[in-house]
Amino acid sequence: MELKITPLHPHIGARAEGVDLRQALTPDLARQIEAAMDRHAVLVFPGQDLNDDQQMAFGTAFGPIEGSRATVDVHRHRLAHPLMNDISNLDENGEILGPEDRRRMFNLGNRLWHTDSSFKATPSKYSMLHARLIPPEGGETEFADMRAAWDTLTPKLQETVRDMVCEHSLLFSRALLGFSGFNEEERRQFAPVRQRLVRRHAGSGRRSLFLSAHIGRIEGWPVPEAMALLRDLTEHATQREFVYQHRWSLHDLVVWDNRCTMHRGRPYDDKQYRRDMRRVTLSDTAPTLEQAV
Ligand code: OGA
Ligand code: MN
């Protein structure tokens, strides 16, 4: 087997073929995949008919899997693996979530540009999303290149933002959509964490903007001024030139590097069609404030 990498976009994303991810990875193949990730930030592996165990096993080849899931009604989990993230529109019985179900409201937060787990003290390294059931149309996922976003800021803006520290929380991203139905335990669990806005991407040595809808404050800045700046930065970072849109086929596995990308889900008829996507999420090595820049 030989890994074949074909770029999908001038900045971000490539197709990865020639490998069967149901089989244990050799250290050499894992290294090749990691090198392609460092270059392209998003890899699409088409036609990988994985089960949950195989998807989890593939994940562990690249680092530790995150130790907890962050969602509402966390105990009503549909999947066998407690640490596998359920990115579907289904309840624990496999039925489509009702239009007013608070899990559905909460999940709509994925439509905002974000990075996974930036609200955790140690955020995530990779997310690995696998398509088990897809709707006939819509439900694409878009990815933005945050290294290109940094590179193309004006020197003046680079100077302004270089040492900024932001506070991230699920409470902030959900508030953007008017969702506020968190109980006390969830509010405690989702208390804001501090992250650098500008990071050095370990695998490429390039700087990257660590933006996310989860940001609600910039330290030392008045909130409205901070939010206005974040909106400008997000607009810059997500201009179409820097975005790859993935249209899912059944059994695609898409892996993205949360340290140098943002992503968002696009709408589909989620009251009519089932979309069953399952995500394995790996944690980074340390909080961003402890990492070298
Ligand atoms: C995710 C996510 C978007 C989508 O899995 O982390 O944000 O299109 N998904 O399902
Ligand atoms: Mn996400």
PDB file of C-alpha atoms and ligand atoms in Angstrom:
ATOM      1  CA  MET A   1       0.000   0.000   0.000  1.00  0.00           C
ATOM      2  CA  GLU A   2       1.231   3.436  -0.828  1.00  0.00           C
ATOM      3  CA  LEU A   3      -0.215   6.704   0.424  1.00  0.00           C
ATOM      4  CA  LYS A   4      -1.139   8.992  -2.453  1.00  0.00           C
ATOM      5  CA  ILE A   5      -1.823  12.667  -1.649  1.00  0.00           C
ATOM      6  CA  THR A   6      -3.666  14.919  -4.111  1.00  0.00           C
ATOM      7  CA  PRO A   7      -4.303  18.569  -3.180  1.00  0.00           C
ATOM      8  CA  LEU A   8      -7.964  19.642  -3.320  1.00  0.00           C
ATOM      9  CA  HIS A   9      -7.435  23.373  -2.998  1.00  0.00           C
ATOM     10  CA  PRO A  10      -4.556  25.880  -3.385  1.00  0.00           C
ATOM     11  CA  HIS A  11      -4.329  26.501   0.386  1.00  0.00           C
ATOM     12  CA  ILE A  12      -5.962  23.761   2.375  1.00  0.00           C
ATOM     13  CA  GLY A  13      -7.114  20.156   2.026  1.00  0.00           C
ATOM     14  CA  ALA A  14      -5.931  17.080   0.124  1.00  0.00           C
ATOM     15  CA  ARG A  15      -7.290  13.669  -0.777  1.00  0.00           C
ATOM     16  CA  ALA A  16      -5.458  10.699   0.741  1.00  0.00           C
ATOM     17  CA  GLU A  17      -5.784   7.375  -1.076  1.00  0.00           C
ATOM     18  CA  GLY A  18      -4.141   3.983  -1.369  1.00  0.00           C
ATOM     19  CA  VAL A  19      -4.509   2.964   2.281  1.00  0.00           C
ATOM     20  CA  ASP A  20      -6.970   0.775   4.175  1.00  0.00           C
ATOM     21  CA  LEU A  21      -7.527   2.372   7.581  1.00  0.00           C
ATOM     22  CA  ARG A  22      -9.169  -0.761   8.981  1.00  0.00           C
ATOM     23  CA  GLN A  23      -5.698  -2.219   9.298  1.00  0.00           C
ATOM     24  CA  ALA A  24      -3.202  -1.261  11.968  1.00  0.00           C
ATOM     25  CA  LEU A  25      -0.978   1.597  10.818  1.00  0.00           C
ATOM     26  CA  THR A  26       2.731   1.012  10.504  1.00  0.00           C
ATOM     27  CA  PRO A  27       4.814   3.722  12.214  1.00  0.00           C
ATOM     28  CA  ASP A  28       6.063   4.739   8.776  1.00  0.00           C
ATOM     29  CA  LEU A  29       2.555   5.244   7.369  1.00  0.00           C
ATOM     30  CA  ALA A  30       1.515   7.184  10.489  1.00  0.00           C
ATOM     31  CA  ARG A  31       4.505   9.474   9.935  1.00  0.00           C
ATOM     32  CA  GLN A  32       3.581  10.001   6.286  1.00  0.00           C
ATOM     33  CA  ILE A  33       0.006  10.895   7.233  1.00  0.00           C
ATOM     34  CA  GLU A  34       1.212  13.303   9.908  1.00  0.00           C
ATOM     35  CA  ALA A  35       3.563  14.970   7.409  1.00  0.00           C
ATOM     36  CA  ALA A  36       0.683  15.371   4.932  1.00  0.00           C
ATOM     37  CA  MET A  37      -1.458  16.818   7.742  1.00  0.00           C
ATOM     38  CA  ASP A  38       1.267  19.342   8.591  1.00  0.00           C
ATOM     39  CA  ARG A  39       1.290  20.458   4.967  1.00  0.00           C
ATOM     40  CA  HIS A  40      -2.426  20.362   4.027  1.00  0.00           C
ATOM     41  CA  ALA A  41      -4.213  20.646   7.443  1.00  0.00           C
ATOM     42  CA  VAL A  42      -7.229  18.668   6.155  1.00  0.00           C
ATOM     43  CA  LEU A  43      -7.081  15.154   4.689  1.00  0.00           C
ATOM     44  CA  VAL A  44     -10.006  13.378   3.056  1.00  0.00           C
ATOM     45  CA  PHE A  45      -9.785   9.566   3.076  1.00  0.00           C
ATOM     46  CA  PRO A  46     -12.551   8.370   0.743  1.00  0.00           C
ATOM     47  CA  GLY A  47     -14.210   4.962   0.921  1.00  0.00           C
ATOM     48  CA  GLN A  48     -13.129   3.923   4.421  1.00  0.00           C
ATOM     49  CA  ASP A  49     -15.838   1.588   5.713  1.00  0.00           C
ATOM     50  CA  LEU A  50     -14.826   1.760   9.384  1.00  0.00           C
ATOM     51  CA  ASN A  51     -16.673   0.628  12.478  1.00  0.00           C
ATOM     52  CA  ASP A  52     -16.357   2.459  15.799  1.00  0.00           C
ATOM     53  CA  ASP A  53     -13.478   0.302  17.066  1.00  0.00           C
ATOM     54  CA  GLN A  54     -11.508   0.779  13.865  1.00  0.00           C
ATOM     55  CA  GLN A  55     -12.087   4.531  13.879  1.00  0.00           C
ATOM     56  CA  MET A  56     -10.946   4.759  17.511  1.00  0.00           C
ATOM     57  CA  ALA A  57      -7.881   2.609  16.781  1.00  0.00           C
ATOM     58  CA  PHE A  58      -6.874   4.826  13.853  1.00  0.00           C
ATOM     59  CA  GLY A  59      -7.121   7.865  16.144  1.00  0.00           C
ATOM     60  CA  THR A  60      -4.843   6.498  18.829  1.00  0.00           C
ATOM     61  CA  ALA A  61      -1.987   6.264  16.307  1.00  0.00           C
ATOM     62  CA  PHE A  62      -1.689  10.083  16.430  1.00  0.00           C
ATOM     63  CA  GLY A  63      -1.935  10.882  20.130  1.00  0.00           C
ATOM     64  CA  PRO A  64      -4.213  10.619  23.153  1.00  0.00           C
ATOM     65  CA  ILE A  65      -7.972  10.733  22.605  1.00  0.00           C
ATOM     66  CA  GLU A  66      -9.718  13.516  24.527  1.00  0.00           C
ATOM     67  CA  GLY A  67     -10.817  12.345  27.958  1.00  0.00           C
ATOM     68  CA  SER A  68     -14.305  13.833  27.950  1.00  0.00           C
ATOM     69  CA  ARG A  69     -17.094  14.923  25.613  1.00  0.00           C
ATOM     70  CA  ALA A  70     -18.487  18.417  25.968  1.00  0.00           C
ATOM     71  CA  THR A  71     -22.169  18.606  25.140  1.00  0.00           C
ATOM     72  CA  VAL A  72     -25.537  18.994  26.816  1.00  0.00           C
ATOM     73  CA  ASP A  73     -27.410  15.965  28.165  1.00  0.00           C
ATOM     74  CA  VAL A  74     -24.089  14.175  28.023  1.00  0.00           C
ATOM     75  CA  HIS A  75     -25.470  11.018  29.652  1.00  0.00           C
ATOM     76  CA  ARG A  76     -27.962  10.412  26.806  1.00  0.00           C
ATOM     77  CA  HIS A  77     -25.248   9.027  24.547  1.00  0.00           C
ATOM     78  CA  ARG A  78     -26.111   7.003  21.437  1.00  0.00           C
ATOM     79  CA  LEU A  79     -22.693   5.466  20.737  1.00  0.00           C
ATOM     80  CA  ALA A  80     -20.997   2.506  22.405  1.00  0.00           C
ATOM     81  CA  HIS A  81     -17.720   4.314  23.025  1.00  0.00           C
ATOM     82  CA  PRO A  82     -18.067   6.894  25.814  1.00  0.00           C
ATOM     83  CA  LEU A  83     -15.379   9.117  24.256  1.00  0.00           C
ATOM     84  CA  MET A  84     -16.578   9.082  20.655  1.00  0.00           C
ATOM     85  CA  ASN A  85     -18.404  12.310  19.729  1.00  0.00           C
ATOM     86  CA  ASP A  86     -21.856  11.969  18.208  1.00  0.00           C
ATOM     87  CA  ILE A  87     -22.172  14.587  15.420  1.00  0.00           C
ATOM     88  CA  SER A  88     -25.569  13.319  14.234  1.00  0.00           C
ATOM     89  CA  ASN A  89     -29.131  14.598  14.439  1.00  0.00           C
ATOM     90  CA  LEU A  90     -30.209  11.426  16.254  1.00  0.00           C
ATOM     91  CA  ASP A  91     -31.217  10.643  19.819  1.00  0.00           C
ATOM     92  CA  GLU A  92     -30.039   7.696  21.921  1.00  0.00           C
ATOM     93  CA  ASN A  93     -32.648   5.472  20.192  1.00  0.00           C
ATOM     94  CA  GLY A  94     -31.567   6.457  16.686  1.00  0.00           C
ATOM     95  CA  GLU A  95     -34.626   8.677  16.101  1.00  0.00           C
ATOM     96  CA  ILE A  96     -34.343  12.151  14.595  1.00  0.00           C
ATOM     97  CA  LEU A  97     -34.140  14.791  17.337  1.00  0.00           C
ATOM     98  CA  GLY A  98     -37.354  16.765  17.755  1.00  0.00           C
ATOM     99  CA  PRO A  99     -37.298  20.353  16.435  1.00  0.00           C
ATOM    100  CA  GLU A 100     -37.290  21.798  19.957  1.00  0.00           C
ATOM    101  CA  ASP A 101     -34.913  19.274  21.539  1.00  0.00           C
ATOM    102  CA  ARG A 102     -32.213  21.204  23.386  1.00  0.00           C
ATOM    103  CA  ARG A 103     -29.560  18.880  21.926  1.00  0.00           C
ATOM    104  CA  ARG A 104     -30.635  19.991  18.465  1.00  0.00           C
ATOM    105  CA  MET A 105     -30.441  23.650  19.533  1.00  0.00           C
ATOM    106  CA  PHE A 106     -27.023  23.080  21.048  1.00  0.00           C
ATOM    107  CA  ASN A 107     -25.744  21.215  17.964  1.00  0.00           C
ATOM    108  CA  LEU A 108     -26.665  24.168  15.743  1.00  0.00           C
ATOM    109  CA  GLY A 109     -23.555  25.806  17.223  1.00  0.00           C
ATOM    110  CA  ASN A 110     -21.550  23.705  14.729  1.00  0.00           C
ATOM    111  CA  ARG A 111     -22.831  26.017  11.999  1.00  0.00           C
ATOM    112  CA  LEU A 112     -20.597  28.799  13.368  1.00  0.00           C
ATOM    113  CA  TRP A 113     -16.908  28.922  12.387  1.00  0.00           C
ATOM    114  CA  HIS A 114     -15.028  27.245  15.239  1.00  0.00           C
ATOM    115  CA  THR A 115     -12.196  24.980  16.291  1.00  0.00           C
ATOM    116  CA  ASP A 116     -13.067  21.882  18.283  1.00  0.00           C
ATOM    117  CA  SER A 117     -12.405  22.003  22.017  1.00  0.00           C
ATOM    118  CA  SER A 118     -10.760  25.431  22.021  1.00  0.00           C
ATOM    119  CA  PHE A 119     -12.871  25.817  25.206  1.00  0.00           C
ATOM    120  CA  LYS A 120     -10.839  23.099  26.940  1.00  0.00           C
ATOM    121  CA  ALA A 121      -7.733  24.021  28.941  1.00  0.00           C
ATOM    122  CA  THR A 122      -5.714  21.803  26.615  1.00  0.00           C
ATOM    123  CA  PRO A 123      -7.458  22.124  23.266  1.00  0.00           C
ATOM    124  CA  SER A 124      -7.507  19.495  20.540  1.00  0.00           C
ATOM    125  CA  LYS A 125      -4.955  18.436  17.983  1.00  0.00           C
ATOM    126  CA  TYR A 126      -6.918  16.518  15.341  1.00  0.00           C
ATOM    127  CA  SER A 127     -10.585  15.805  14.743  1.00  0.00           C
ATOM    128  CA  MET A 128     -11.481  12.735  12.679  1.00  0.00           C
ATOM    129  CA  LEU A 129     -15.041  12.750  11.346  1.00  0.00           C
ATOM    130  CA  HIS A 130     -16.518   9.711   9.634  1.00  0.00           C
ATOM    131  CA  ALA A 131     -19.681   9.644   7.506  1.00  0.00           C
ATOM    132  CA  ARG A 132     -21.964   6.707   8.338  1.00  0.00           C
ATOM    133  CA  LEU A 133     -25.164   8.130   6.888  1.00  0.00           C
ATOM    134  CA  ILE A 134     -25.529  11.317   4.840  1.00  0.00           C
ATOM    135  CA  PRO A 135     -28.515  13.364   3.655  1.00  0.00           C
ATOM    136  CA  PRO A 136     -29.250  13.613  -0.108  1.00  0.00           C
ATOM    137  CA  GLU A 137     -28.233  17.260  -0.148  1.00  0.00           C
ATOM    138  CA  GLY A 138     -26.608  19.887   2.067  1.00  0.00           C
ATOM    139  CA  GLY A 139     -24.640  19.116   5.209  1.00  0.00           C
ATOM    140  CA  GLU A 140     -21.271  20.034   3.711  1.00  0.00           C
ATOM    141  CA  THR A 141     -18.400  20.907   6.028  1.00  0.00           C
ATOM    142  CA  GLU A 142     -16.167  23.909   5.330  1.00  0.00           C
ATOM    143  CA  PHE A 143     -12.571  24.401   6.450  1.00  0.00           C
ATOM    144  CA  ALA A 144     -10.601  27.659   6.635  1.00  0.00           C
ATOM    145  CA  ASP A 145      -6.819  27.959   6.574  1.00  0.00           C
ATOM    146  CA  MET A 146      -5.697  29.877   9.665  1.00  0.00           C
ATOM    147  CA  ARG A 147      -2.030  29.948   8.679  1.00  0.00           C
ATOM    148  CA  ALA A 148      -2.919  31.722   5.430  1.00  0.00           C
ATOM    149  CA  ALA A 149      -5.137  34.017   7.524  1.00  0.00           C
ATOM    150  CA  TRP A 150      -2.166  35.012   9.694  1.00  0.00           C
ATOM    151  CA  ASP A 151       0.187  35.392   6.720  1.00  0.00           C
ATOM    152  CA  THR A 152      -2.158  37.835   4.976  1.00  0.00           C
ATOM    153  CA  LEU A 153      -2.942  40.137   7.906  1.00  0.00           C
ATOM    154  CA  THR A 154      -1.379  43.564   7.584  1.00  0.00           C
ATOM    155  CA  PRO A 155       1.824  43.963   9.627  1.00  0.00           C
ATOM    156  CA  LYS A 156      -0.015  46.509  11.766  1.00  0.00           C
ATOM    157  CA  LEU A 157      -2.798  44.068  12.621  1.00  0.00           C
ATOM    158  CA  GLN A 158      -0.272  41.286  13.223  1.00  0.00           C
ATOM    159  CA  GLU A 159       1.409  43.572  15.734  1.00  0.00           C
ATOM    160  CA  THR A 160      -1.936  44.394  17.412  1.00  0.00           C
ATOM    161  CA  VAL A 161      -3.021  40.782  17.880  1.00  0.00           C
ATOM    162  CA  ARG A 162       0.290  38.957  18.355  1.00  0.00           C
ATOM    163  CA  ASP A 163       0.233  38.701  22.142  1.00  0.00           C
ATOM    164  CA  MET A 164      -3.494  38.656  22.720  1.00  0.00           C
ATOM    165  CA  VAL A 165      -5.060  36.193  25.129  1.00  0.00           C
ATOM    166  CA  CYS A 166      -8.685  35.186  24.556  1.00  0.00           C
ATOM    167  CA  GLU A 167     -11.277  33.496  26.745  1.00  0.00           C
ATOM    168  CA  HIS A 168     -13.095  30.550  25.161  1.00  0.00           C
ATOM    169  CA  SER A 169     -16.266  28.850  26.351  1.00  0.00           C
ATOM    170  CA  LEU A 170     -19.184  26.872  24.954  1.00  0.00           C
ATOM    171  CA  LEU A 171     -21.345  29.398  26.804  1.00  0.00           C
ATOM    172  CA  PHE A 172     -20.034  32.151  24.500  1.00  0.00           C
ATOM    173  CA  SER A 173     -20.541  30.312  21.181  1.00  0.00           C
ATOM    174  CA  ARG A 174     -24.059  29.209  22.116  1.00  0.00           C
ATOM    175  CA  ALA A 175     -24.956  32.706  23.291  1.00  0.00           C
ATOM    176  CA  LEU A 176     -24.182  33.926  19.742  1.00  0.00           C
ATOM    177  CA  LEU A 177     -27.201  31.870  18.591  1.00  0.00           C
ATOM    178  CA  GLY A 178     -29.348  32.901  21.544  1.00  0.00           C
ATOM    179  CA  PHE A 179     -29.051  29.510  23.248  1.00  0.00           C
ATOM    180  CA  SER A 180     -28.795  30.009  26.970  1.00  0.00           C
ATOM    181  CA  GLY A 181     -30.481  26.964  28.461  1.00  0.00           C
ATOM    182  CA  PHE A 182     -27.490  25.736  30.459  1.00  0.00           C
ATOM    183  CA  ASN A 183     -27.985  24.329  33.933  1.00  0.00           C
ATOM    184  CA  GLU A 184     -25.669  25.107  36.807  1.00  0.00           C
ATOM    185  CA  GLU A 185     -23.526  22.049  36.331  1.00  0.00           C
ATOM    186  CA  GLU A 186     -23.036  22.791  32.625  1.00  0.00           C
ATOM    187  CA  ARG A 187     -22.178  26.406  33.381  1.00  0.00           C
ATOM    188  CA  ARG A 188     -19.547  25.247  35.832  1.00  0.00           C
ATOM    189  CA  GLN A 189     -18.185  22.655  33.432  1.00  0.00           C
ATOM    190  CA  PHE A 190     -18.023  25.159  30.551  1.00  0.00           C
ATOM    191  CA  ALA A 191     -16.304  27.960  32.490  1.00  0.00           C
ATOM    192  CA  PRO A 192     -14.044  30.035  30.185  1.00  0.00           C
ATOM    193  CA  VAL A 193     -10.424  29.059  29.553  1.00  0.00           C
ATOM    194  CA  ARG A 194      -7.548  31.263  28.344  1.00  0.00           C
ATOM    195  CA  GLN A 195      -5.824  30.692  24.989  1.00  0.00           C
ATOM    196  CA  ARG A 196      -3.357  32.569  22.862  1.00  0.00           C
ATOM    197  CA  LEU A 197      -4.773  34.148  19.723  1.00  0.00           C
ATOM    198  CA  VAL A 198      -1.566  33.604  17.740  1.00  0.00           C
ATOM    199  CA  ARG A 199       0.113  30.223  17.855  1.00  0.00           C
ATOM    200  CA  ARG A 200       3.110  28.581  16.280  1.00  0.00           C
ATOM    201  CA  HIS A 201       2.005  25.438  14.465  1.00  0.00           C
ATOM    202  CA  ALA A 202       4.287  22.685  15.716  1.00  0.00           C
ATOM    203  CA  GLY A 203       4.489  20.567  12.559  1.00  0.00           C
ATOM    204  CA  SER A 204       5.151  23.348  10.058  1.00  0.00           C
ATOM    205  CA  GLY A 205       6.732  26.091  12.165  1.00  0.00           C
ATOM    206  CA  ARG A 206       4.207  28.567  10.693  1.00  0.00           C
ATOM    207  CA  ARG A 207       2.150  31.038  12.725  1.00  0.00           C
ATOM    208  CA  SER A 208      -1.588  30.567  12.890  1.00  0.00           C
ATOM    209  CA  LEU A 209      -4.623  32.512  14.138  1.00  0.00           C
ATOM    210  CA  PHE A 210      -6.426  30.581  16.862  1.00  0.00           C
ATOM    211  CA  LEU A 211      -9.923  31.924  16.270  1.00  0.00           C
ATOM    212  CA  SER A 212     -13.190  30.244  17.234  1.00  0.00           C
ATOM    213  CA  ALA A 213     -16.843  31.089  17.843  1.00  0.00           C
ATOM    214  CA  HIS A 214     -16.122  29.957  21.403  1.00  0.00           C
ATOM    215  CA  ILE A 215     -14.205  33.201  22.073  1.00  0.00           C
ATOM    216  CA  GLY A 216     -16.176  35.725  24.132  1.00  0.00           C
ATOM    217  CA  ARG A 217     -13.474  38.014  25.498  1.00  0.00           C
ATOM    218  CA  ILE A 218     -10.010  39.343  24.787  1.00  0.00           C
ATOM    219  CA  GLU A 219      -8.100  40.011  27.976  1.00  0.00           C
ATOM    220  CA  GLY A 220      -7.664  43.718  28.673  1.00  0.00           C
ATOM    221  CA  TRP A 221     -10.174  44.753  26.013  1.00  0.00           C
ATOM    222  CA  PRO A 222     -13.749  46.039  26.432  1.00  0.00           C
ATOM    223  CA  VAL A 223     -16.096  43.255  25.302  1.00  0.00           C
ATOM    224  CA  PRO A 224     -17.795  45.081  22.380  1.00  0.00           C
ATOM    225  CA  GLU A 225     -14.449  46.247  21.007  1.00  0.00           C
ATOM    226  CA  ALA A 226     -13.074  42.718  21.333  1.00  0.00           C
ATOM    227  CA  MET A 227     -16.090  41.170  19.620  1.00  0.00           C
ATOM    228  CA  ALA A 228     -15.907  43.684  16.764  1.00  0.00           C
ATOM    229  CA  LEU A 229     -12.226  42.878  16.220  1.00  0.00           C
ATOM    230  CA  LEU A 230     -12.882  39.122  16.366  1.00  0.00           C
ATOM    231  CA  ARG A 231     -15.611  39.516  13.776  1.00  0.00           C
ATOM    232  CA  ASP A 232     -13.232  41.349  11.427  1.00  0.00           C
ATOM    233  CA  LEU A 233     -10.538  38.717  11.924  1.00  0.00           C
ATOM    234  CA  THR A 234     -13.010  35.893  11.327  1.00  0.00           C
ATOM    235  CA  GLU A 235     -14.279  37.563   8.171  1.00  0.00           C
ATOM    236  CA  HIS A 236     -10.723  37.886   6.924  1.00  0.00           C
ATOM    237  CA  ALA A 237      -9.848  34.286   7.816  1.00  0.00           C
ATOM    238  CA  THR A 238     -12.928  32.785   6.191  1.00  0.00           C
ATOM    239  CA  GLN A 239     -12.878  34.633   2.864  1.00  0.00           C
ATOM    240  CA  ARG A 240     -13.625  32.100   0.126  1.00  0.00           C
ATOM    241  CA  GLU A 241     -10.036  32.031  -1.104  1.00  0.00           C
ATOM    242  CA  PHE A 242      -8.961  30.330   2.148  1.00  0.00           C
ATOM    243  CA  VAL A 243     -11.884  27.890   2.387  1.00  0.00           C
ATOM    244  CA  TYR A 244     -12.244  24.299   1.207  1.00  0.00           C
ATOM    245  CA  GLN A 245     -15.806  22.992   1.151  1.00  0.00           C
ATOM    246  CA  HIS A 246     -16.154  19.257   1.631  1.00  0.00           C
ATOM    247  CA  ARG A 247     -19.181  17.547   0.077  1.00  0.00           C
ATOM    248  CA  TRP A 248     -19.521  14.263   1.867  1.00  0.00           C
ATOM    249  CA  SER A 249     -19.714  10.817   0.340  1.00  0.00           C
ATOM    250  CA  LEU A 250     -20.621   7.797   2.411  1.00  0.00           C
ATOM    251  CA  HIS A 251     -17.620   6.441   4.368  1.00  0.00           C
ATOM    252  CA  ASP A 252     -15.422   9.482   3.905  1.00  0.00           C
ATOM    253  CA  LEU A 253     -13.120   9.978   6.847  1.00  0.00           C
ATOM    254  CA  VAL A 254     -12.012  13.598   7.122  1.00  0.00           C
ATOM    255  CA  VAL A 255      -9.183  14.517   9.462  1.00  0.00           C
ATOM    256  CA  TRP A 256      -8.438  18.140  10.305  1.00  0.00           C
ATOM    257  CA  ASP A 257      -5.840  19.902  12.402  1.00  0.00           C
ATOM    258  CA  ASN A 258      -7.616  22.137  14.925  1.00  0.00           C
ATOM    259  CA  ARG A 259      -4.370  23.984  15.643  1.00  0.00           C
ATOM    260  CA  CYS A 260      -4.389  25.704  12.250  1.00  0.00           C
ATOM    261  CA  THR A 261      -7.940  25.515  10.838  1.00  0.00           C
ATOM    262  CA  MET A 262     -11.507  26.539  11.609  1.00  0.00           C
ATOM    263  CA  HIS A 263     -14.524  24.677  10.302  1.00  0.00           C
ATOM    264  CA  ARG A 264     -18.299  24.839  10.209  1.00  0.00           C
ATOM    265  CA  GLY A 265     -21.189  22.615   9.193  1.00  0.00           C
ATOM    266  CA  ARG A 266     -23.628  23.758   6.501  1.00  0.00           C
ATOM    267  CA  PRO A 267     -27.388  23.343   6.734  1.00  0.00           C
ATOM    268  CA  TYR A 268     -29.395  20.339   5.567  1.00  0.00           C
ATOM    269  CA  ASP A 269     -32.948  19.159   6.142  1.00  0.00           C
ATOM    270  CA  ASP A 270     -32.277  17.727   9.586  1.00  0.00           C
ATOM    271  CA  LYS A 271     -35.959  17.267  10.416  1.00  0.00           C
ATOM    272  CA  GLN A 272     -36.378  14.966   7.425  1.00  0.00           C
ATOM    273  CA  TYR A 273     -33.092  13.116   6.883  1.00  0.00           C
ATOM    274  CA  ARG A 274     -30.686  11.259   9.122  1.00  0.00           C
ATOM    275  CA  ARG A 275     -27.077  12.384   9.147  1.00  0.00           C
ATOM    276  CA  ASP A 276     -24.895  10.060  11.190  1.00  0.00           C
ATOM    277  CA  MET A 277     -21.358  11.379  11.653  1.00  0.00           C
ATOM    278  CA  ARG A 278     -18.995  10.161  14.343  1.00  0.00           C
ATOM    279  CA  ARG A 279     -15.927  12.028  15.546  1.00  0.00           C
ATOM    280  CA  VAL A 280     -12.770  10.930  17.285  1.00  0.00           C
ATOM    281  CA  THR A 281     -10.916  13.887  18.793  1.00  0.00           C
ATOM    282  CA  LEU A 282      -7.286  13.948  19.884  1.00  0.00           C
ATOM    283  CA  SER A 283      -5.910  16.321  22.478  1.00  0.00           C
ATOM    284  CA  ASP A 284      -2.954  18.599  21.991  1.00  0.00           C
ATOM    285  CA  THR A 285       0.036  18.391  24.317  1.00  0.00           C
ATOM    286  CA  ALA A 286      -0.528  21.508  26.475  1.00  0.00           C
ATOM    287  CA  PRO A 287      -2.596  24.698  26.928  1.00  0.00           C
ATOM    288  CA  THR A 288      -1.631  27.217  24.224  1.00  0.00           C
ATOM    289  CA  LEU A 289      -0.181  29.626  26.795  1.00  0.00           C
ATOM    290  CA  GLU A 290       2.396  26.967  27.690  1.00  0.00           C
ATOM    291  CA  GLN A 291       3.422  26.393  24.076  1.00  0.00           C
ATOM    292  CA  ALA A 292       6.303  28.123  22.357  1.00  0.00           C
ATOM    293  CA  VAL A 293       5.494  30.810  19.814  1.00  0.00           C
TER     294      VAL A 293
HETATM  295  C1  OGA B   1     -17.517  18.628  14.106  1.00  0.00           C
HETATM  296  C2  OGA B   1     -18.264  19.646  13.343  1.00  0.00           C
HETATM  297  C3  OGA B   1     -19.563  19.989  11.331  1.00  0.00           C
HETATM  298  C4  OGA B   1     -20.398  19.139  10.457  1.00  0.00           C
HETATM  299  O1  OGA B   1     -17.679  17.430  13.816  1.00  0.00           O
HETATM  300  O2  OGA B   1     -16.731  19.012  14.975  1.00  0.00           O
HETATM  301  O3  OGA B   1     -18.206  20.796  13.658  1.00  0.00           O
HETATM  302  O4  OGA B   1     -20.498  19.440   9.256  1.00  0.00           O
HETATM  303  N1  OGA B   1     -18.948  19.180  12.297  1.00  0.00           N
HETATM  304  O5  OGA B   1     -20.949  18.150  10.978  1.00  0.00           O
HETATM  305 MN    MN B   2     -16.610  21.057  15.200  1.00  0.00          MN
END
